[in-house]
PDB file of C-alpha atoms and ligand atoms in Angstrom:
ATOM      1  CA  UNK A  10      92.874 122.060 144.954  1.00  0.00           C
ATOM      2  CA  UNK A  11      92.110 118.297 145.085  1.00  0.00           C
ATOM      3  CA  UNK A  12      94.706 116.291 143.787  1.00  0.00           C
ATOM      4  CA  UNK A  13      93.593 112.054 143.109  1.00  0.00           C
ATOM      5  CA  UNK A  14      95.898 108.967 143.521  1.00  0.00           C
ATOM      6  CA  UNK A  15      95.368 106.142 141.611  1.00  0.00           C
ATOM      7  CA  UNK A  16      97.653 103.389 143.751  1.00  0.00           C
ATOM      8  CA  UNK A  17      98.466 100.251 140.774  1.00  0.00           C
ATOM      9  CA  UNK A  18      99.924  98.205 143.794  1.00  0.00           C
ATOM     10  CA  UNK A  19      98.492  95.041 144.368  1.00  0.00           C
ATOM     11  CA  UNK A  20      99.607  95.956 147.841  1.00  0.00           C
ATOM     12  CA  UNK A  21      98.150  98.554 149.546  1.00  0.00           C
ATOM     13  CA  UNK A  22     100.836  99.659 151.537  1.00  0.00           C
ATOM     14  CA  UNK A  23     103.895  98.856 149.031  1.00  0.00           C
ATOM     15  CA  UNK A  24     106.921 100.353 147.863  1.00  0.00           C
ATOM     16  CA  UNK A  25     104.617 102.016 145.395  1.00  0.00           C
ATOM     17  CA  UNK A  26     102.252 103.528 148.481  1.00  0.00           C
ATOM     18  CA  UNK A  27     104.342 104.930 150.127  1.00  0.00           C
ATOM     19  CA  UNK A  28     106.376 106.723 148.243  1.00  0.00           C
ATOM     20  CA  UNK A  29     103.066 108.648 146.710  1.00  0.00           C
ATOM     21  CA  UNK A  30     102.435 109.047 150.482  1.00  0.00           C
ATOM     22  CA  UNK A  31     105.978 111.025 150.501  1.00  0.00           C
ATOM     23  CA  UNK A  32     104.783 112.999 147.369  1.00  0.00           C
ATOM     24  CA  UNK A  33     101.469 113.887 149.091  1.00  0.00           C
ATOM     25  CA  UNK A  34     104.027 114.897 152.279  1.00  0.00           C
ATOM     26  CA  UNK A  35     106.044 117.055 149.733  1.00  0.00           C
ATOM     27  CA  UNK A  36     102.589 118.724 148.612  1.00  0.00           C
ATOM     28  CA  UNK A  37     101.729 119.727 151.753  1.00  0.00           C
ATOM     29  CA  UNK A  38     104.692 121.317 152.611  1.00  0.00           C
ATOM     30  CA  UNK A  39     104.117 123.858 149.537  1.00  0.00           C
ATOM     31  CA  UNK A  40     100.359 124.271 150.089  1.00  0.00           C
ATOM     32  CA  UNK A  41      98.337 123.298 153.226  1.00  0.00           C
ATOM     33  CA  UNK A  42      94.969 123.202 151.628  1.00  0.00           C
ATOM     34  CA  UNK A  43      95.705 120.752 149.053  1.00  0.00           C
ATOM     35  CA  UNK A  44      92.775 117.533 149.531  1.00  0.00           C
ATOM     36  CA  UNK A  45      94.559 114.226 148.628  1.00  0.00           C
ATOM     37  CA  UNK A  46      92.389 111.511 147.606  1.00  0.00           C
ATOM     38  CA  UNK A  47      94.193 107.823 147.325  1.00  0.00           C
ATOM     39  CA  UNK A  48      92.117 104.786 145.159  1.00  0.00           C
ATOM     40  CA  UNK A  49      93.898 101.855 145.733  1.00  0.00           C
ATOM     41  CA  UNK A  50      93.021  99.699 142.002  1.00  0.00           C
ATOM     42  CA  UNK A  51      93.200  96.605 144.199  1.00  0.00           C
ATOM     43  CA  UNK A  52      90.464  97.201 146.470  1.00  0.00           C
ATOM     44  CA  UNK A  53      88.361  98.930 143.452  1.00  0.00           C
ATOM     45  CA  UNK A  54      85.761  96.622 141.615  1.00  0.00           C
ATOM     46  CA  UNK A  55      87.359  96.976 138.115  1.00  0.00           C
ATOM     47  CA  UNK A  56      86.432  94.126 136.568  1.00  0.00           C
ATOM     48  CA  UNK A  57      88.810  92.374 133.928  1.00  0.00           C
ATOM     49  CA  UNK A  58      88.402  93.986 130.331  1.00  0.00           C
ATOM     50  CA  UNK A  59      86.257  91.492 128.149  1.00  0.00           C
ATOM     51  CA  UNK A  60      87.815  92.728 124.988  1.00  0.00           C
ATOM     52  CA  UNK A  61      84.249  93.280 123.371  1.00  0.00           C
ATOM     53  CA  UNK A  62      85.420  96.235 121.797  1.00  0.00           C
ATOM     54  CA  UNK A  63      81.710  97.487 122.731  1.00  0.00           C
ATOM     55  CA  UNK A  64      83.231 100.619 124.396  1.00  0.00           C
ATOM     56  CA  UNK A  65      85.222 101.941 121.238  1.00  0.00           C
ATOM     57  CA  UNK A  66      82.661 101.204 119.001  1.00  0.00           C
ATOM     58  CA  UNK A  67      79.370 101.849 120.633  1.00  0.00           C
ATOM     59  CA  UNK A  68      80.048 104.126 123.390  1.00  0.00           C
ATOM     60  CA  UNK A  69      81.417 103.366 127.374  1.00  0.00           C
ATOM     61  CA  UNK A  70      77.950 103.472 128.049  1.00  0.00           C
ATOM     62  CA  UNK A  71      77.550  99.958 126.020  1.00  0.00           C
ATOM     63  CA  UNK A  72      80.169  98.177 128.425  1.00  0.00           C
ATOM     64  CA  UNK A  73      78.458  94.886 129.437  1.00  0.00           C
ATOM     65  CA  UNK A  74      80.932  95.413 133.533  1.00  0.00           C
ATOM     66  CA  UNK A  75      79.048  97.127 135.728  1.00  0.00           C
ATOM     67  CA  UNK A  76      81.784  98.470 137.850  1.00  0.00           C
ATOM     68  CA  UNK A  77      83.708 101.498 139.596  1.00  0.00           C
ATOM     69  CA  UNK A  78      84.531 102.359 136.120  1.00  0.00           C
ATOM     70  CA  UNK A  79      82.019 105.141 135.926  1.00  0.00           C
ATOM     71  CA  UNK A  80      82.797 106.682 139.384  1.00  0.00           C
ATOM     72  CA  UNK A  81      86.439 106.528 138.854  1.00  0.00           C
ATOM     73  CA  UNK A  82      86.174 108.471 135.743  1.00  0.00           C
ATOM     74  CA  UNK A  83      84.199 111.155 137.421  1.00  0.00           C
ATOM     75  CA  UNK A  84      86.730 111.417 140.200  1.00  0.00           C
ATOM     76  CA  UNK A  85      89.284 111.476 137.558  1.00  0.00           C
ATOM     77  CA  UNK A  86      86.923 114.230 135.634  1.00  0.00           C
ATOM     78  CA  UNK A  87      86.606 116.640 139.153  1.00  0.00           C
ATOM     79  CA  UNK A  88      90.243 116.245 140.402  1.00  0.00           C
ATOM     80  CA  UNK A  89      92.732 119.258 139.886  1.00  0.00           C
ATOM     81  CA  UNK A  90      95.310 116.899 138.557  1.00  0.00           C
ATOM     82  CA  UNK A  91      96.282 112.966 139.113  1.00  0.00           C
ATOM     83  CA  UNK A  92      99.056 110.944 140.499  1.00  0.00           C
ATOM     84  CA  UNK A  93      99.004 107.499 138.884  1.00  0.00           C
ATOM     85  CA  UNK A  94     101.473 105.047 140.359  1.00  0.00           C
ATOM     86  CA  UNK A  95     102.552 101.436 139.329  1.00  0.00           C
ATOM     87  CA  UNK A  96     105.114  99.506 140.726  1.00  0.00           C
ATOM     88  CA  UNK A  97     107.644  97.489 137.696  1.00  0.00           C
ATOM     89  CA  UNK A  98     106.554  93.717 137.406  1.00  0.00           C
ATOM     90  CA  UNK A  99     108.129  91.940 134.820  1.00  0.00           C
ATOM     91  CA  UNK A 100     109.137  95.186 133.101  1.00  0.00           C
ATOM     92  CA  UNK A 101     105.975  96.578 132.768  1.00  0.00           C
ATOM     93  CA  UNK A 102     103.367  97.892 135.034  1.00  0.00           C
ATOM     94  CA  UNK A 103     101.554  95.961 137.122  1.00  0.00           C
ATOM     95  CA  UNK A 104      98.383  94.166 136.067  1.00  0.00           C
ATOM     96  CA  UNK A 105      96.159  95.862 137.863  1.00  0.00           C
ATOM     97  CA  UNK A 106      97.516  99.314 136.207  1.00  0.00           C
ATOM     98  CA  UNK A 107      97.906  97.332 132.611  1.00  0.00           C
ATOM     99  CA  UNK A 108      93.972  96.522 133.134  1.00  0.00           C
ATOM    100  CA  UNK A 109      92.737  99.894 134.393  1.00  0.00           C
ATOM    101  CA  UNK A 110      94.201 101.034 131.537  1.00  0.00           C
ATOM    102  CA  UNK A 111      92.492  98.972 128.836  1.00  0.00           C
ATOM    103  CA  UNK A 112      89.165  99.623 130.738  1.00  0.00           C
ATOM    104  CA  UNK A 113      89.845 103.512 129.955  1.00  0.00           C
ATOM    105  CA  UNK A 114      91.525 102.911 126.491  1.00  0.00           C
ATOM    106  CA  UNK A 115      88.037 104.073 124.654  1.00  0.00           C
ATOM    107  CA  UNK A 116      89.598 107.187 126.013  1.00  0.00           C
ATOM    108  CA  UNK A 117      92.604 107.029 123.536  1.00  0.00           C
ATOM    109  CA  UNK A 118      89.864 107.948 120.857  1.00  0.00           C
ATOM    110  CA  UNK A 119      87.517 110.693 123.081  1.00  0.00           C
ATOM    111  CA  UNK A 120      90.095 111.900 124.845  1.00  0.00           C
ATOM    112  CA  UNK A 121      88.139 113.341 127.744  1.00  0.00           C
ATOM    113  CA  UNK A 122      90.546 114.287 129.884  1.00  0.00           C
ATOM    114  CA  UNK A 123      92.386 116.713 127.815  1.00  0.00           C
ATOM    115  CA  UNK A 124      94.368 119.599 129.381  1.00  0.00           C
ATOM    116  CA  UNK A 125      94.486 117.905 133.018  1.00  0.00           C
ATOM    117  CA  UNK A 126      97.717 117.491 134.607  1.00  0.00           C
ATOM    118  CA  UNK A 127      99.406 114.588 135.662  1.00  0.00           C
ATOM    119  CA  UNK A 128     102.096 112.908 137.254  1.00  0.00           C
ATOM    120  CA  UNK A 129     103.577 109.345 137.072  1.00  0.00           C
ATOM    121  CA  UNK A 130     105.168 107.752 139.383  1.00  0.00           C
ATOM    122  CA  UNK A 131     106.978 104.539 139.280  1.00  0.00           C
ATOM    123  CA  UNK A 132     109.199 101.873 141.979  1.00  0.00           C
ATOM    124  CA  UNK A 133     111.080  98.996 141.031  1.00  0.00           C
ATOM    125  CA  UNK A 134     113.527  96.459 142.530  1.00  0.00           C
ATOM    126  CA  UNK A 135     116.069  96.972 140.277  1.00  0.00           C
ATOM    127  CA  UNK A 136     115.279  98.466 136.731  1.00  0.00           C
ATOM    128  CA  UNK A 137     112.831  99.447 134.525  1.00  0.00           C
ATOM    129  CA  UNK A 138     112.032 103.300 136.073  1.00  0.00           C
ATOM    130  CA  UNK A 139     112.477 105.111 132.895  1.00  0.00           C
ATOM    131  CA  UNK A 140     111.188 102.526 129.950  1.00  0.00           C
ATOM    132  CA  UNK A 141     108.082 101.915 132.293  1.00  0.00           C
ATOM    133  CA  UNK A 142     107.793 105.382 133.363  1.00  0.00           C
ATOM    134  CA  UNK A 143     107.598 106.039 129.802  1.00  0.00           C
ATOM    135  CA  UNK A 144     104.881 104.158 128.574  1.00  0.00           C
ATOM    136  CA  UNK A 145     102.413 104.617 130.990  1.00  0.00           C
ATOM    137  CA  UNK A 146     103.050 108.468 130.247  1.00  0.00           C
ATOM    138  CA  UNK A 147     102.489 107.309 126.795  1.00  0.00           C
ATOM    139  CA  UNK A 148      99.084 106.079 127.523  1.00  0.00           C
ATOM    140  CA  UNK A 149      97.845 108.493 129.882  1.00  0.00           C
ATOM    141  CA  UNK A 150      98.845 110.888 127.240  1.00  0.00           C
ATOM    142  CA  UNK A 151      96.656 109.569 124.521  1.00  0.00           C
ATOM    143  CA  UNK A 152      93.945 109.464 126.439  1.00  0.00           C
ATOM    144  CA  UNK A 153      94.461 113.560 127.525  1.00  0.00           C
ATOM    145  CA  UNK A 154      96.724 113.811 130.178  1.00  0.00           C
ATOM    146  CA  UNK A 155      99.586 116.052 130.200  1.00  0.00           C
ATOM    147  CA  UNK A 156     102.462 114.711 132.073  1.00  0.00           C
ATOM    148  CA  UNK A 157     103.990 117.379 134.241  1.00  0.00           C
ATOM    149  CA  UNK A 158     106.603 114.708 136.264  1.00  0.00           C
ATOM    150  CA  UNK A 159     107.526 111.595 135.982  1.00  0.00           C
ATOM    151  CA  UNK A 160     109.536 110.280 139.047  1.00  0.00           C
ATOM    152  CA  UNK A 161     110.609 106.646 140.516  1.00  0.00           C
ATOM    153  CA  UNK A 162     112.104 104.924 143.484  1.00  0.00           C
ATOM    154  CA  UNK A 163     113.955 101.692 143.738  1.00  0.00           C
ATOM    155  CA  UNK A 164     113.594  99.856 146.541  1.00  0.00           C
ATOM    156  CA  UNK A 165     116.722  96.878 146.313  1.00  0.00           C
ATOM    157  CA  UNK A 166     116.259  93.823 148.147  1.00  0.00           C
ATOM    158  CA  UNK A 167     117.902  94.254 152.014  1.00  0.00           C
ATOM    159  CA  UNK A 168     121.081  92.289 150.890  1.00  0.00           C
ATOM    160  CA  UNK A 169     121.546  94.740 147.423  1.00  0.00           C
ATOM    161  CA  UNK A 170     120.479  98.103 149.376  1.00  0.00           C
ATOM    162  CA  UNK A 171     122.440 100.862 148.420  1.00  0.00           C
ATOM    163  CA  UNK A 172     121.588 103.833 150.535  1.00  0.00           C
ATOM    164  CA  UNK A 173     123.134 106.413 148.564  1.00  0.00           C
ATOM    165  CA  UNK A 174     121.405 105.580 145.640  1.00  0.00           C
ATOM    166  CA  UNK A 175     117.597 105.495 147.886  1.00  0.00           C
ATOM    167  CA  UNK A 176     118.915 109.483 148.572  1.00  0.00           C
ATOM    168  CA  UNK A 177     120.073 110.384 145.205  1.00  0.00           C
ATOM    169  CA  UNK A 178     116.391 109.171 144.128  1.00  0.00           C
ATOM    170  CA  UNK A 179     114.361 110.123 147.330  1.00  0.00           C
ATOM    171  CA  UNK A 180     115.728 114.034 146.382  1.00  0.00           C
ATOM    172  CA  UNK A 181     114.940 113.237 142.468  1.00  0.00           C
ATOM    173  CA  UNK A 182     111.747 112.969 143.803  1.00  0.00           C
ATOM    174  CA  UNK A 183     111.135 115.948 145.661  1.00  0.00           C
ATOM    175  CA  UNK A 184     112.803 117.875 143.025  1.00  0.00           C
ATOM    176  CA  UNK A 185     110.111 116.194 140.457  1.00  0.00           C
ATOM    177  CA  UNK A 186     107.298 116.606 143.375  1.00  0.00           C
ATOM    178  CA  UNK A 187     108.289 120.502 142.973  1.00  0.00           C
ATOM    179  CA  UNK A 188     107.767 120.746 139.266  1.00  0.00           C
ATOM    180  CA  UNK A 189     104.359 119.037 139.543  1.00  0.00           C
ATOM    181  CA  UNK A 190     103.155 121.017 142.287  1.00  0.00           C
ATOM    182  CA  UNK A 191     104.821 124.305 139.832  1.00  0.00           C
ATOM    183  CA  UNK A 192     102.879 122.862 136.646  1.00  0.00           C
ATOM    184  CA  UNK A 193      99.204 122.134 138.856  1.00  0.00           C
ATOM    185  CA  UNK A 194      99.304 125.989 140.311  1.00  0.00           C
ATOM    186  CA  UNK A 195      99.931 127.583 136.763  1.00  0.00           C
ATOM    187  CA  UNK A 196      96.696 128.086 135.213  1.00  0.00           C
ATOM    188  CA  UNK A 197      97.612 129.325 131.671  1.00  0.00           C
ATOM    189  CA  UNK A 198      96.673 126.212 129.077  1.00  0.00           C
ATOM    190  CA  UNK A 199      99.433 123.987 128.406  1.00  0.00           C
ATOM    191  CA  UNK A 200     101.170 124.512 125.376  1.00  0.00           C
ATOM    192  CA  UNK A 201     100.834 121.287 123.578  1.00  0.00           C
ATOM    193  CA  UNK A 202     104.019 119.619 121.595  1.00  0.00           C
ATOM    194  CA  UNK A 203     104.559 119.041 118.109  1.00  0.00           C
ATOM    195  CA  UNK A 204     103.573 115.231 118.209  1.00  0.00           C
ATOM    196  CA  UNK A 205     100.427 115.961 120.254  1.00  0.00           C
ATOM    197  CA  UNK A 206      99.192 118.786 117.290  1.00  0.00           C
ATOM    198  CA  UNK A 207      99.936 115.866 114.887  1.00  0.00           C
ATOM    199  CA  UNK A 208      98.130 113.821 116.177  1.00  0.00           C
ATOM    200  CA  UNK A 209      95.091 116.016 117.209  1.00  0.00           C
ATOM    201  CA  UNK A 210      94.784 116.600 112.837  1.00  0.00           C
ATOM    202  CA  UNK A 211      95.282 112.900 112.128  1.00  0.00           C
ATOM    203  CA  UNK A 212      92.439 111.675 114.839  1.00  0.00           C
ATOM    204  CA  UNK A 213      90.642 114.374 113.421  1.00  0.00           C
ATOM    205  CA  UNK A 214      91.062 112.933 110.421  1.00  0.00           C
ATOM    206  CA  UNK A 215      90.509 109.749 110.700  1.00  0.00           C
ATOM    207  CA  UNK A 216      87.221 110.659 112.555  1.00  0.00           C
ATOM    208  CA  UNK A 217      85.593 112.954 110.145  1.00  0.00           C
ATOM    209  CA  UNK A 218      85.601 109.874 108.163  1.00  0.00           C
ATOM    210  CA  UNK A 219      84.304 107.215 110.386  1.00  0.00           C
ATOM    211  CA  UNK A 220      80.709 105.866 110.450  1.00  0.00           C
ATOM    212  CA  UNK A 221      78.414 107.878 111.803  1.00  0.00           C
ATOM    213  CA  UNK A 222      77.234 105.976 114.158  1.00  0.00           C
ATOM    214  CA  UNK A 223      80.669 105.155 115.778  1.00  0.00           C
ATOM    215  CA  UNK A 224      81.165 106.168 119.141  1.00  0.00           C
ATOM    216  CA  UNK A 225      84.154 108.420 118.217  1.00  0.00           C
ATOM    217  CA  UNK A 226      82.517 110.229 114.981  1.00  0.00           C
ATOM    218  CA  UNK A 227      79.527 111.672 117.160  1.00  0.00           C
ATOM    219  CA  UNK A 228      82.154 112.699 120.203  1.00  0.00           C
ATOM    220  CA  UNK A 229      83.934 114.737 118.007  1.00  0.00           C
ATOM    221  CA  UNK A 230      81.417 116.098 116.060  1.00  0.00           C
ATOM    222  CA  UNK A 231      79.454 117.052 119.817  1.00  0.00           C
ATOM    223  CA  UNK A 232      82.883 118.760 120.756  1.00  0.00           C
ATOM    224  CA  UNK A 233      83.216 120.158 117.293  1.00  0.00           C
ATOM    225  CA  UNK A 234      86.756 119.107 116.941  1.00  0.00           C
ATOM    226  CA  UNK A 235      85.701 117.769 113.126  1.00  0.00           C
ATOM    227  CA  UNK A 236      85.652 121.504 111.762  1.00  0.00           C
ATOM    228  CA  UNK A 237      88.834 122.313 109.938  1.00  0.00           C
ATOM    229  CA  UNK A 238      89.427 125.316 111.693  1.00  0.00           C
ATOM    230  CA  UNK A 239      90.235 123.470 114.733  1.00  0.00           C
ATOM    231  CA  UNK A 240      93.838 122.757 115.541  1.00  0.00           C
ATOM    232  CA  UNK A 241      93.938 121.330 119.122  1.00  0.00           C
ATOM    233  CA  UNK A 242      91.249 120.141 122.684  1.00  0.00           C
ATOM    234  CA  UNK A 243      90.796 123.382 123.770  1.00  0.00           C
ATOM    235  CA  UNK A 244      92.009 127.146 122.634  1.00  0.00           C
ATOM    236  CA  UNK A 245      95.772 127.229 122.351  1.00  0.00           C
ATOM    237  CA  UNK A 246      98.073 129.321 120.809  1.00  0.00           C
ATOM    238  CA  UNK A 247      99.609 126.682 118.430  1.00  0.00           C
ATOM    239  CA  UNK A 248     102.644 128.596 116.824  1.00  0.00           C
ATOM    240  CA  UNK A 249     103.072 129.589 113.255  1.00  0.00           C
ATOM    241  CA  UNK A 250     105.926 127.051 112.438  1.00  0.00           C
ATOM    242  CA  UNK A 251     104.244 124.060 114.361  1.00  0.00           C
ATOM    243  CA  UNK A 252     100.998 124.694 112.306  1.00  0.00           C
ATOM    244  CA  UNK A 253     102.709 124.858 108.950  1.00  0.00           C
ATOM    245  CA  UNK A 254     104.640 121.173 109.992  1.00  0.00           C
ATOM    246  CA  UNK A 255     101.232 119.808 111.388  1.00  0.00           C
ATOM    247  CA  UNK A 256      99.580 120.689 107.493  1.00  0.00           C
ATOM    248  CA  UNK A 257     102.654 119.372 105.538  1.00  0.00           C
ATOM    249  CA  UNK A 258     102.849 116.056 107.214  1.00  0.00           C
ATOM    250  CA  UNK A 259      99.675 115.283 107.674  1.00  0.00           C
ATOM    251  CA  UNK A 260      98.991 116.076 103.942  1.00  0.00           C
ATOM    252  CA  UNK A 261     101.421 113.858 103.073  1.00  0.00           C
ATOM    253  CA  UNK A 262      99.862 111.209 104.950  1.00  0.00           C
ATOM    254  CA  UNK A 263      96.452 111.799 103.791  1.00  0.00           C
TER     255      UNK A 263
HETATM  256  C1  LIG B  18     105.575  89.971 140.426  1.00  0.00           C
HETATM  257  C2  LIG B  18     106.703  90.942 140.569  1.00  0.00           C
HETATM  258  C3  LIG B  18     107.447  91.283 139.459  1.00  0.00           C
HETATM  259  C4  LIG B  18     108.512  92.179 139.566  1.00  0.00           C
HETATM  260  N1  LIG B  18     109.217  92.500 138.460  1.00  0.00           N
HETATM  261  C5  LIG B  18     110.280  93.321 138.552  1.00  0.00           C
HETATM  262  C6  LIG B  18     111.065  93.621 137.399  1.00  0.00           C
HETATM  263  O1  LIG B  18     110.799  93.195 136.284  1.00  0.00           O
HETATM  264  N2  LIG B  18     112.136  94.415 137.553  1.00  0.00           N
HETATM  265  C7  LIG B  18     112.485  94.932 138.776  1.00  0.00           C
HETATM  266  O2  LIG B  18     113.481  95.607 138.865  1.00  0.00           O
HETATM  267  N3  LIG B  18     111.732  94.703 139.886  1.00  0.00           N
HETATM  268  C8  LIG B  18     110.645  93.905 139.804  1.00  0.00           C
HETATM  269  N4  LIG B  18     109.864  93.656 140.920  1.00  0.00           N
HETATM  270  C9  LIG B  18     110.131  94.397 142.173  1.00  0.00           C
HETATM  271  C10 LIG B  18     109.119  95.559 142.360  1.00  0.00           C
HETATM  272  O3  LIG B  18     109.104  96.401 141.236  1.00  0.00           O
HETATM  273  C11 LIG B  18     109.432  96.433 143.564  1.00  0.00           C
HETATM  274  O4  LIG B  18     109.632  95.665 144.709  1.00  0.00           O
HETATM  275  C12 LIG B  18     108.314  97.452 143.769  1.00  0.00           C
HETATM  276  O5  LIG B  18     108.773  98.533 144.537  1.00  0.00           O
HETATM  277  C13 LIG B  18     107.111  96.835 144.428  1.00  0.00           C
HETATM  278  O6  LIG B  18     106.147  97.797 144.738  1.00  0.00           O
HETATM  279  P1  LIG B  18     104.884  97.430 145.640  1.00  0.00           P
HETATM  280  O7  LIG B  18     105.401  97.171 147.036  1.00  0.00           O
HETATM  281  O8  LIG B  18     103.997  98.607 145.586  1.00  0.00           O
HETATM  282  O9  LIG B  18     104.272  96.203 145.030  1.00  0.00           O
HETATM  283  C14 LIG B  18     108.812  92.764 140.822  1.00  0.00           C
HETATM  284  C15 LIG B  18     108.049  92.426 141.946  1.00  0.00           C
HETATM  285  C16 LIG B  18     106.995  91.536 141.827  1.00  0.00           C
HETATM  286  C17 LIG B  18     106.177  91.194 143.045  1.00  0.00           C
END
């Protein structure tokens, strides 16, 4: 099993680091065998998205950066699961996650990484764990990804450090770290939610009636996700009641 960490630190061995460092200690604990992989955004060439919307439109191929892009999406492609990791600035992710993300976000619409498993993993100063924690699960998830954990540290300035707190967290953590590593060895399909059927029939949707020569028509016509009889990514046993919700709403927003 090869599990990939995608560090959004600009500092390579930050708060943010090191405490996917004490994940990947966690991991081995439970299973020797497991190959960690660490790309640290800030020493990646990932240049700054132009906005040309060429990606969406045209296909990632069309992207005028010539970058790690393409390699980081295959390492993305061929790891077991991912461990993506931003530290809070300004109540948000950092930059260099904020960008790595808008150089993927083509993958919101041919979402390519559908089915593989992920954890996120946040650290802050003070707050902004859950919200921002949140989000970037939000993302990750429309481009594929199911989050398995989401987990954070906070790492107070000297003069505010509360050390009960750092162990009440540092035990969340492993406790989280556990559930991941749970999730990643289970190989049945994830059942996917409500919300995530919904909106599986409304890209579908909204697809089927897109130009064909957009980027996203031909992606899901090549996948054959615009045939009716298709509910979700990949084969899953959707449930009678969830299918019957998924049909009236998104009639009624036809
Ligand atoms: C530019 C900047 C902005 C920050 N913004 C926040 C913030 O909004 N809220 C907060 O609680 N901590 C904030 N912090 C503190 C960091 O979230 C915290 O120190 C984090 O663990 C840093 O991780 P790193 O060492 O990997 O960079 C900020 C730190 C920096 C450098």
């Amino acid at each position: 099993m090869n599990i990939l960490a995608v560090i959004g630190s600009p500092k390579v061995d930050g708060n943010t680091y090191k405490t996917v460092c004490q994940i990947e200690k966690e991991l081995y604990k439970k299973n020797e065998e497991i190959e960690f992989e660490y790309v640290q955004l800030s020493r990646t060439k990932l240049e700054l998205c132009r906005g040309c919307y060429l990606c969406i439109e045209k296909g990632e191929d069309k992207c005028p950066l010539k970058d790690a892009r393409e390699s980081l999406e295959r390492k993305m492609k061929q790891a077991d699961a991912v461990i993506f990791a931003s530290p809070v600035y300004t109540y948000n992710v950092s930059w260099i996650m904020k960008n790595f993300l808008d150089r993927f976000a083509y993958r919101c619409h041919r979402p390519e990484f559908h089915g593989k498993k992920a954890m996120v993993v946040i650290t802050t100063g003070a707050v902004g764990l859950g919200f921002v924690a949140n989000i970037l699960s939000f993302m990750l998830g429309s481009m594929g990804f199911i989050i398995c954990a989401k987990a954070g540290i906070t790492f107070a300035p000297p003069h505010e450090k509360d050390e009960k707190k750092l162990q009440i967290e540092t035990g969340k953590l492993i406790r989280k770290t556990e559930v991941f590593y749970k999730k990643i060895i289970n190989p049945n399909p994830v059942k996917p939610s409500l919300v995530k059927l919904l909106t599986f029939r409304m890209q579908q949707k909204v697809f089927s009636k897109a130009p064909q020569n957009l980027a996203d028509f031909n992606y899901w016509k090549e996948k054959g996700w615009l045939e009716k009889s298709e509910n979700y990514y990949y084969k899953v046993q959707a449930g009678i009641l969830n299918k019957l919700i998924v049909s009236i709403i998104s009639g009624l927003i036809a």
